[in-house]
Short mmCIF file of C-alpha atoms and ligand atoms in Angstrom, two decimals:
data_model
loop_
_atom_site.label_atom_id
_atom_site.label_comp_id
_atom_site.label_asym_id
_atom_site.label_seq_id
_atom_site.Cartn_x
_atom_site.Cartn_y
_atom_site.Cartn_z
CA UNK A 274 43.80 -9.57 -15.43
CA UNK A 275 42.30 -9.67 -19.14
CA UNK A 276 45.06 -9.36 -21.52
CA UNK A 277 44.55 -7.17 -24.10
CA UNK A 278 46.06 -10.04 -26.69
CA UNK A 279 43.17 -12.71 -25.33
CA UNK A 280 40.48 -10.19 -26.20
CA UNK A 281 41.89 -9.00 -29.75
CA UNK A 282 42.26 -13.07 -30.93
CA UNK A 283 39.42 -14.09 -29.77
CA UNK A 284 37.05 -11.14 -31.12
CA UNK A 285 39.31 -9.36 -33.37
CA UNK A 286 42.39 -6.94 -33.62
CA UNK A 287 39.80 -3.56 -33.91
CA UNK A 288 40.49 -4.20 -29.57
CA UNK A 289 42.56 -1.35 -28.18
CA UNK A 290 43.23 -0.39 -25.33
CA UNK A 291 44.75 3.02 -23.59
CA UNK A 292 45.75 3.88 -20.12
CA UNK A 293 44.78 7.28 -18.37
CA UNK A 294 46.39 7.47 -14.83
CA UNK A 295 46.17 4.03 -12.89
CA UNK A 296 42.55 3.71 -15.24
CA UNK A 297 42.84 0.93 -18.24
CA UNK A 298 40.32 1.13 -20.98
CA UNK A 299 39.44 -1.16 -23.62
CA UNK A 300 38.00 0.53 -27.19
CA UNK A 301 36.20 -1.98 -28.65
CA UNK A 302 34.31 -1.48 -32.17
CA UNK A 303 30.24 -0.82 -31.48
CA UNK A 304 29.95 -3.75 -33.88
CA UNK A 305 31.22 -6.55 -31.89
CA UNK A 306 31.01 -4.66 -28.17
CA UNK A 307 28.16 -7.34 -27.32
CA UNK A 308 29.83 -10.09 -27.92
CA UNK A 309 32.86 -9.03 -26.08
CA UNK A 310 30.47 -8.06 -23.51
CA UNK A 311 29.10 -11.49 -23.07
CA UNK A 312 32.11 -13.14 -23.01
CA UNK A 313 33.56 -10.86 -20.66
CA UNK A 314 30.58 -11.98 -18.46
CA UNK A 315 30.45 -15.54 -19.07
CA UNK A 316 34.46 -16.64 -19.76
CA UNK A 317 35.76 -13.59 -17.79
CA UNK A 318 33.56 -13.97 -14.49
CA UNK A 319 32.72 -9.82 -15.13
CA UNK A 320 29.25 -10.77 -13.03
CA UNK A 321 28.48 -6.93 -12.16
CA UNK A 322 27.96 -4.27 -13.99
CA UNK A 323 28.78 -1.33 -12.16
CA UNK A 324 27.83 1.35 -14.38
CA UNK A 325 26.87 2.51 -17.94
CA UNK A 326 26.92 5.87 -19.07
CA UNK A 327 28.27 8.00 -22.36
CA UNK A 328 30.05 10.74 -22.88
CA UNK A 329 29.59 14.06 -25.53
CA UNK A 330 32.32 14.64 -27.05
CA UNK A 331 31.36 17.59 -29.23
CA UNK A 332 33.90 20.56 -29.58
CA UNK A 333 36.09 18.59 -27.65
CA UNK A 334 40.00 18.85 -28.74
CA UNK A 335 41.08 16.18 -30.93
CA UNK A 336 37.53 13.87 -30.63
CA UNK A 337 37.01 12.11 -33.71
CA UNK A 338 33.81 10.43 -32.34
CA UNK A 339 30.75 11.98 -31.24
CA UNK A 340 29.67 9.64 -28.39
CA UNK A 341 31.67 7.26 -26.46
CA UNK A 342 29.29 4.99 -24.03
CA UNK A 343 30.69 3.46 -21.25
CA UNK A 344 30.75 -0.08 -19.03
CA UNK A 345 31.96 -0.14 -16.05
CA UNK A 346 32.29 -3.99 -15.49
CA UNK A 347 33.43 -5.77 -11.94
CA UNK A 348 34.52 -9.34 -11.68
CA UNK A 349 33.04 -10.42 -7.58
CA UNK A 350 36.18 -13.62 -7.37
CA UNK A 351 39.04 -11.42 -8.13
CA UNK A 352 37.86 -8.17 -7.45
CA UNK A 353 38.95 -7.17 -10.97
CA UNK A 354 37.53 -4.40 -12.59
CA UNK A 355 37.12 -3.13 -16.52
CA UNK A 356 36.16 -0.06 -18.48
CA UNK A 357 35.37 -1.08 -21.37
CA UNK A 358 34.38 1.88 -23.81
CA UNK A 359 32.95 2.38 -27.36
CA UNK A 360 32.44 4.98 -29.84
CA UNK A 361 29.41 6.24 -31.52
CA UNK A 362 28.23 8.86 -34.10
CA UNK A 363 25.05 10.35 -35.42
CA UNK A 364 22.78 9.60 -36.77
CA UNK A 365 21.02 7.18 -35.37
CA UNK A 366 23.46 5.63 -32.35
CA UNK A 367 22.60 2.82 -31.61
CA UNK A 368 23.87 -0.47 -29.52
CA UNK A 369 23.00 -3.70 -28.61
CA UNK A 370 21.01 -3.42 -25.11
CA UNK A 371 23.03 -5.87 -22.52
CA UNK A 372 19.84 -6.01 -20.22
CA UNK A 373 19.84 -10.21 -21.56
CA UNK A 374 23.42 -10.31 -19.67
CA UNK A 375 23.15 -8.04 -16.75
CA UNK A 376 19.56 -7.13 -15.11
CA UNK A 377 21.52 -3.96 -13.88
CA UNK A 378 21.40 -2.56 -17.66
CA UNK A 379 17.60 -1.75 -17.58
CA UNK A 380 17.46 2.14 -15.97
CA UNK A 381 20.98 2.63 -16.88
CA UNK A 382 19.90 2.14 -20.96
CA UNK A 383 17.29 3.96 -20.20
CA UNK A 384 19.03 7.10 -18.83
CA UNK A 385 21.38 6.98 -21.50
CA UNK A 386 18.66 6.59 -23.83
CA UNK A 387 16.65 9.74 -22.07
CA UNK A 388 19.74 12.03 -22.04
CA UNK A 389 21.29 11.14 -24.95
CA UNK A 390 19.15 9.95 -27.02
CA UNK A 391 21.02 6.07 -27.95
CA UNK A 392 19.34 3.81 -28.64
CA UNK A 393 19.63 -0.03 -27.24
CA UNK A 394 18.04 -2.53 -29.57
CA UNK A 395 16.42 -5.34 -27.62
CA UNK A 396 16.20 -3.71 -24.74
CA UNK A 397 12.50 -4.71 -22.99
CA UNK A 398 11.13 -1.10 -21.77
CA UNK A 399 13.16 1.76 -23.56
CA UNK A 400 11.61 4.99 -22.48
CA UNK A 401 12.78 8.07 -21.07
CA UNK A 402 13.28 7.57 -17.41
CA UNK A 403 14.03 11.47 -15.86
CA UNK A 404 12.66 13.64 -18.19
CA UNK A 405 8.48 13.45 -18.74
CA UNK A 406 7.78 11.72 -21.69
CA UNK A 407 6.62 14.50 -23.69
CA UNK A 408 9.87 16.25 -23.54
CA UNK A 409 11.81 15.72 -27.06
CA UNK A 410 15.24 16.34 -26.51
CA UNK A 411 18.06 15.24 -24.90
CA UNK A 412 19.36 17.07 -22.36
CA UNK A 413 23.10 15.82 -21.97
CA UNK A 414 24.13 16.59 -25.65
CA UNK A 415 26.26 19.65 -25.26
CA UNK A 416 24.47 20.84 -28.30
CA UNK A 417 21.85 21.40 -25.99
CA UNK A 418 21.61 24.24 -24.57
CA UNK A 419 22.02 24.24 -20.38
CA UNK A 420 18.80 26.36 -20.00
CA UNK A 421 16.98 24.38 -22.18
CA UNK A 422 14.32 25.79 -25.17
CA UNK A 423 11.57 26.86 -23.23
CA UNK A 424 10.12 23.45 -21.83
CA UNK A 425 10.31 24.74 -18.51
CA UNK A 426 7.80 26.98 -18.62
CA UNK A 427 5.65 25.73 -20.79
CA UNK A 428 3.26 25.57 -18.76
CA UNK A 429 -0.49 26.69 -17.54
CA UNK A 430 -0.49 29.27 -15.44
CA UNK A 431 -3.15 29.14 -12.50
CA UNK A 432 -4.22 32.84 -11.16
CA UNK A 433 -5.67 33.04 -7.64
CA UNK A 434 -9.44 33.47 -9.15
CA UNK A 435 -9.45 30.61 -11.66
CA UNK A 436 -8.68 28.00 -9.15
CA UNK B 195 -25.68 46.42 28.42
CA UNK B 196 -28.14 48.64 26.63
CA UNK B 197 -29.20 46.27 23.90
CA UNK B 198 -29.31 43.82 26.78
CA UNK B 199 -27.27 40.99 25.24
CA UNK B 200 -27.34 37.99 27.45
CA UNK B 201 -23.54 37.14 29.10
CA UNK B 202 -21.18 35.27 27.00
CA UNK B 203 -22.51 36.88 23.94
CA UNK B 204 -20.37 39.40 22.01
CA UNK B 205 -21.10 40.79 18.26
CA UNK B 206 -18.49 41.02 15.66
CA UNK B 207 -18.53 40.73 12.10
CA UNK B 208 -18.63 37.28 10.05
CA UNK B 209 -15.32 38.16 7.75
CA UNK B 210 -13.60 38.70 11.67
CA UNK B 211 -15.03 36.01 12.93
CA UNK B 212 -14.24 33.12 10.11
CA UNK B 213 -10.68 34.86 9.85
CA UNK B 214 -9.97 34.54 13.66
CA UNK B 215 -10.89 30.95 13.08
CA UNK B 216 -9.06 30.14 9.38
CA UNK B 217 -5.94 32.09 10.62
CA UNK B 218 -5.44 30.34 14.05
CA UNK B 219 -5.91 26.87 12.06
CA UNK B 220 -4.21 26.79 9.12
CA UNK B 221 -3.45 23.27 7.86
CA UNK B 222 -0.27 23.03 5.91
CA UNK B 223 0.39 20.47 3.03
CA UNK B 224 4.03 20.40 3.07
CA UNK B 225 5.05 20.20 -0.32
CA UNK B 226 8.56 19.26 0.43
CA UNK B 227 10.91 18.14 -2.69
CA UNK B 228 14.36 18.90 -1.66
CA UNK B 229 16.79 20.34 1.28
CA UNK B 230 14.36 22.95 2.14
CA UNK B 231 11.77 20.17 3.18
CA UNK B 232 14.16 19.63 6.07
CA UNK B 233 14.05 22.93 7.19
CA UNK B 234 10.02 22.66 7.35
CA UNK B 235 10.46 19.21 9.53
CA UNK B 236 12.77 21.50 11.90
CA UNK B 237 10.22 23.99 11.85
CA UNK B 238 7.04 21.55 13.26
CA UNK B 239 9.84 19.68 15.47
CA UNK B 240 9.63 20.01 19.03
CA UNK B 241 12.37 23.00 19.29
CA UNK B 242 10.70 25.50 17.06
CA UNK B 243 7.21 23.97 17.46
CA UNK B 244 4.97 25.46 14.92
CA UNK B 245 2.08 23.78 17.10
CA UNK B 246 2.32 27.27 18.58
CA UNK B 247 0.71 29.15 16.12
CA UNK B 248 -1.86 26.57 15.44
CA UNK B 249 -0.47 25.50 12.24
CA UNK B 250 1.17 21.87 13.09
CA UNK B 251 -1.88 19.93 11.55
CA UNK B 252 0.59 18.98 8.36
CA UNK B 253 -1.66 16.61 6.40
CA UNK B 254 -0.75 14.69 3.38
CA UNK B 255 -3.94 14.51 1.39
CA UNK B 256 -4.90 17.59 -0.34
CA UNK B 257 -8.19 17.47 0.19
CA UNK B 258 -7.47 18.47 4.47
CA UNK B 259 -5.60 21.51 4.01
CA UNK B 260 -5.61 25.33 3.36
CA UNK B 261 -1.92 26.67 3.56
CA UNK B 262 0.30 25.01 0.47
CA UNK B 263 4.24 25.20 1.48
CA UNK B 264 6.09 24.77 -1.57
CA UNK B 265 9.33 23.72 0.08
CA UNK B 266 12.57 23.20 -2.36
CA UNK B 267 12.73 23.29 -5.83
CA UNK B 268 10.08 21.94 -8.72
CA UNK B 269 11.06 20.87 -11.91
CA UNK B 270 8.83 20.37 -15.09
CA UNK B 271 8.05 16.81 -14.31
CA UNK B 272 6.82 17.62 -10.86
CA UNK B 273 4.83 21.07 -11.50
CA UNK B 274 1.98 19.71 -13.10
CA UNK B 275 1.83 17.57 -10.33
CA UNK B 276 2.29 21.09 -8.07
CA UNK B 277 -0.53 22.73 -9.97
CA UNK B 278 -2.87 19.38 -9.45
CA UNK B 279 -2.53 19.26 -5.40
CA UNK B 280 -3.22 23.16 -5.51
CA UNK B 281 -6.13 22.91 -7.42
CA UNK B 282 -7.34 19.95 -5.07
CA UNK B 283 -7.41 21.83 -1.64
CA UNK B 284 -10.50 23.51 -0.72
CA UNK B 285 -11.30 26.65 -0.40
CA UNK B 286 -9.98 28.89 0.71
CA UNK B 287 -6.24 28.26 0.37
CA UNK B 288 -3.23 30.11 0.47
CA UNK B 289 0.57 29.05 -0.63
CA UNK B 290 3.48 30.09 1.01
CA UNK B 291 6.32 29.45 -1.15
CA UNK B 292 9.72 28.66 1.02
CA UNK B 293 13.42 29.23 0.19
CA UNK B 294 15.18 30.68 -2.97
CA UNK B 295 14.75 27.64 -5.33
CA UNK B 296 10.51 27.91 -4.96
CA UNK B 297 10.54 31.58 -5.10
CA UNK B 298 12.94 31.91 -8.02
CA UNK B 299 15.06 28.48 -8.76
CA UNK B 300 17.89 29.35 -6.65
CA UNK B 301 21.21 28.30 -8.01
CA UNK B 302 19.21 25.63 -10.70
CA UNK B 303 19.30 27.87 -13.46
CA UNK B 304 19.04 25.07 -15.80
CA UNK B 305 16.38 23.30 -18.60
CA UNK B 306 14.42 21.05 -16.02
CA UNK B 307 13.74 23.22 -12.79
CA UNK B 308 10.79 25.69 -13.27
CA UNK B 309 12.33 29.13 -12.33
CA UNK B 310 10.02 30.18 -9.59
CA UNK B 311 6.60 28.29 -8.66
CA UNK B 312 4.94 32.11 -8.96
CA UNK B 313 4.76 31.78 -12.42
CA UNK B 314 2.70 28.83 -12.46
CA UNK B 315 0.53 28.77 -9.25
CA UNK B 316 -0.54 31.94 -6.96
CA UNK B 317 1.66 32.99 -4.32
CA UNK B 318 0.65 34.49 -1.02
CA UNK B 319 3.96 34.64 0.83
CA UNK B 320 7.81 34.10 0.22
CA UNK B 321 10.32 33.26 2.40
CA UNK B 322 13.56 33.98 1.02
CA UNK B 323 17.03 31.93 2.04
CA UNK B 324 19.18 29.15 1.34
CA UNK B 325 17.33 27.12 3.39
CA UNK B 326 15.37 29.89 5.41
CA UNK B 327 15.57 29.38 9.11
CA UNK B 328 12.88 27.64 10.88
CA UNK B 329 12.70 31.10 12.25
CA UNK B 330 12.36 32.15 8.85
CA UNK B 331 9.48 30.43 8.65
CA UNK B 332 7.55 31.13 11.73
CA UNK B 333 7.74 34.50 11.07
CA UNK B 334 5.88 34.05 7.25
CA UNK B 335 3.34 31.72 8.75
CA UNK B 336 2.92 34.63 11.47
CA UNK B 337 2.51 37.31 8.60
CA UNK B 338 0.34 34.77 7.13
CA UNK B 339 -2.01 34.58 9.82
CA UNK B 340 -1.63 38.79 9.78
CA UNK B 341 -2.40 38.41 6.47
CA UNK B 342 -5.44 36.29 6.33
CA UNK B 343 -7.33 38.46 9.44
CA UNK B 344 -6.25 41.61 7.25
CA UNK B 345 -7.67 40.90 3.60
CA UNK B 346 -10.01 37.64 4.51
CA UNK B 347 -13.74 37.51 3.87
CA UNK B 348 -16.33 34.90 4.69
CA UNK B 349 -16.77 34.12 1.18
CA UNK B 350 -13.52 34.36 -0.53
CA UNK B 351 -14.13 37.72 -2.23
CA UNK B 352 -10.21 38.95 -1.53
CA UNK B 353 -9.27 35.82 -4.29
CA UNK B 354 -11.88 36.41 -6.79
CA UNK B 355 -10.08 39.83 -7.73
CA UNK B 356 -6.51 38.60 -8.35
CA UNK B 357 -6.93 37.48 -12.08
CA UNK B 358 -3.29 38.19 -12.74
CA UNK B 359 -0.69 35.58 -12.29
CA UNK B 360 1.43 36.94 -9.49
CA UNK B 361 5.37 35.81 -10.88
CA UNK B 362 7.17 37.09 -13.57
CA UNK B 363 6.01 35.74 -17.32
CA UNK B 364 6.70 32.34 -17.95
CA UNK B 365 8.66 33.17 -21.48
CA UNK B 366 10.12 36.63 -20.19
CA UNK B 367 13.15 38.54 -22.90
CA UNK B 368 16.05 36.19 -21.57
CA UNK B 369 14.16 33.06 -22.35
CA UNK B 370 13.54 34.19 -26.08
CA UNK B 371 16.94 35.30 -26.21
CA UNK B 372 17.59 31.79 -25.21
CA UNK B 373 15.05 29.98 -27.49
CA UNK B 374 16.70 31.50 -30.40
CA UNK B 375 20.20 30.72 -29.81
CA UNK B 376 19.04 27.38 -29.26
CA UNK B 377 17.37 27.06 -32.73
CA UNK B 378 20.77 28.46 -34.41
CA UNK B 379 22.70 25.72 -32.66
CA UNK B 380 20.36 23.16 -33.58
CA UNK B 381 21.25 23.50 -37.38
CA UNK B 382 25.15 22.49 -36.97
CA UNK B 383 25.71 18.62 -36.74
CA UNK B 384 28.60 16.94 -35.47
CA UNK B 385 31.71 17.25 -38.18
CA UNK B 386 35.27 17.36 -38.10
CA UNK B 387 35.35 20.93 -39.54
CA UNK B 388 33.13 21.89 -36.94
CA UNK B 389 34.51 20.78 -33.94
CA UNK B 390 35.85 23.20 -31.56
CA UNK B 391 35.49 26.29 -34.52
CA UNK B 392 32.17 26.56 -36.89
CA UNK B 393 29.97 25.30 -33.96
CA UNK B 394 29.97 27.13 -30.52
CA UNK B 395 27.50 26.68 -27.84
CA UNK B 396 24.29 29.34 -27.68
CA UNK B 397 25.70 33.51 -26.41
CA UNK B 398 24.95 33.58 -22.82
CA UNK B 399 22.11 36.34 -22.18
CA UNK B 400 22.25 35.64 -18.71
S1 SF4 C 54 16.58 27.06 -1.42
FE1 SF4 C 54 18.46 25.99 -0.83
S2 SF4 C 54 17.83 24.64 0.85
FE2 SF4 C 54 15.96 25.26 -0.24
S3 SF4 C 54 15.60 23.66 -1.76
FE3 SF4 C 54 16.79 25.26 -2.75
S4 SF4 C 54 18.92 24.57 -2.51
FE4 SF4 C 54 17.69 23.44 -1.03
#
């Protein structure tokens, strides 16, 4: 298991981490998150990443931060697995894009990028990859409104006699 | 016979004749995007066998068919797409537009699935259920085949007269009501004061 001490001297005491049910999480500050990343990978044998999402946290009880992204990280030996999580705020969120470490990254980055409009510098391709790419929000921000502003159905509308 | 028509020779009219021909071949282009594309697989399968009606000639291009079945729901990225195979069939065409999310968007009230294909293409016939039963379906492509010997004409006159898009209006009251909440809650950014008090999502007008 990573100890929480070998993380916080090698890249710095701003490392926390909390517990939530059997489910450990690192915090690690935005700035340094890709080199703890990288040495996760390359010292710490994480070779998978598993997932990487974010989460809203607006109107939520007690959130100080607006986004929190998410990596879900797997290590194949020992079948050891990490959450390591950091915390972002408007305007302009932005990361470091870990496609260099893990090819996995590409879609994921971009789904985040699509629904919640982060952005991951360095990352080869960013564009949206669900929504069309005329569509200029992003969806998954809870200021967003479920049924959307209109997009849907703006749209031509084909009668029987003009087609 | 007194006009003395030779055997094997009968007289009709031209509108009966083409529709007694179109309505016991109608080609669909199954237009299948979610669960409800399942249903239509059951429906030309062996057991329900739509081959009885004539209508089992499902074709994949376009360009071969007359009868589009819009089967499961459509959302913004994939109606233009909708709208682009519709206008690419030939003439004449009719749509039949299968289960609850194509007639109306079902349960997906939300910002990416088009609330009802009707508002966007023209829609003959709508099968309503969560997925209809193949049944379900027989029956419409039955009523479509009524439908085409009742109303067709050689030369397409029945379509040139509906100039009126057959759904509801694409921005109807709710989704200005909706619009306009969303343009409120689009002013507040993300504060500590406003968490959880100043900002609340957009009134629910249904
Ligand atoms: S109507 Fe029901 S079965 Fe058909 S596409 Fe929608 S959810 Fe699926």
């Amino acid at each position: 298991m990573v100890e929480l001490s070998v993380l916080q001297e090698r890249f710095g005491s701003g490392i926390t981490e909390h517990v939530f049910r059997d489910n450990r999480r690192v915090d690690v500050p935005a700035a340094v998150l890709f080199d703890v990343l990288s040495g996760l990978k390359t010292d710490f044998g994480f070779s998978v990443l598993i997932d990487l999402t974010a989460v809203d946290w607006l109107e939520y009880e007690g959130a100080t931060d607006r986004f929190t992204v998410v990596y879900l990280l797997l290590n194949m030996d020992s079948g050891e697995r990490l959450t390591v999580q950091t915390a972002l705020n408007l305007p302009n969120p932005t990361l470091t894009s870990v496609y260099s470490l893990w090819k996995a990254a590409d879609w994921m980055e971009r789904e985040v990028f699509d629904m919640f409009g982060i952005t991951f510098t360095g990352h080869p391709d960013l564009r949206r990859i669900l929504m069309p790419e005329e569509f200029d929000a992003f969806p998954l921000r809870k200021d967003y409104p479920l049924k959307g502003r209109g997009e849907r159905h703006n749209f031509p509308v084909i009668t029987r006699s003009g087609s | 016979m007194a006009v003395g028509l030779p055997e094997n020779i009968f007289i009709t009219k031209l509108d009966a004749a083409a529709n007694w021909a179109r309505s016991n071949s109608l080609w669909p282009m199954p237009f299948a995007t979610a669960c409800c594309g399942i249903e239509l697989m059951a429906t030309a399968a062996s057991r329900h066998d739509l081959a009885r009606f004539g209508a089992e000639v499902m074709r994949f291009s376009p360009r071969q068919c007359d009868l589009l079945i819009v089967a499961g729901r459509v959302v913004m990225k994939m109606l233009p797409v909708l709208q682009r195979i519709w206008l690419q069939m030939p003439e004449p065409k009719w749509c039949i537009s299968m289960g609850a999310c194509a007639c109306s968007g079902g349960v997906f009230d939300t910002y990416a699935v088009v609330q009802g294909v009707d508002r966007f293409i023209p829609v003959d016939m709508y099968v309503p259920g969560c997925p209809p039963r193949p049944e379900q379906l027989l029956a419409a492509v039955i009523e479509m085949q009524a439908k085409v010997r009742r109303t067709g004409t050689v030369m397409g006159r029945e379509f040139a007269i509906r100039d009126t898009p057959v759904g509801p209006t694409p921005f109807d009251m709710d989704e200005r009501y909706r619009i306009q909440d969303a343009n409120l809650v689009q002013l507040g950014g993300f504060s500590a004061a406003a968490t959880g008090t100043a900002l609340k999502g957009p009134a629910n007008h249904g």
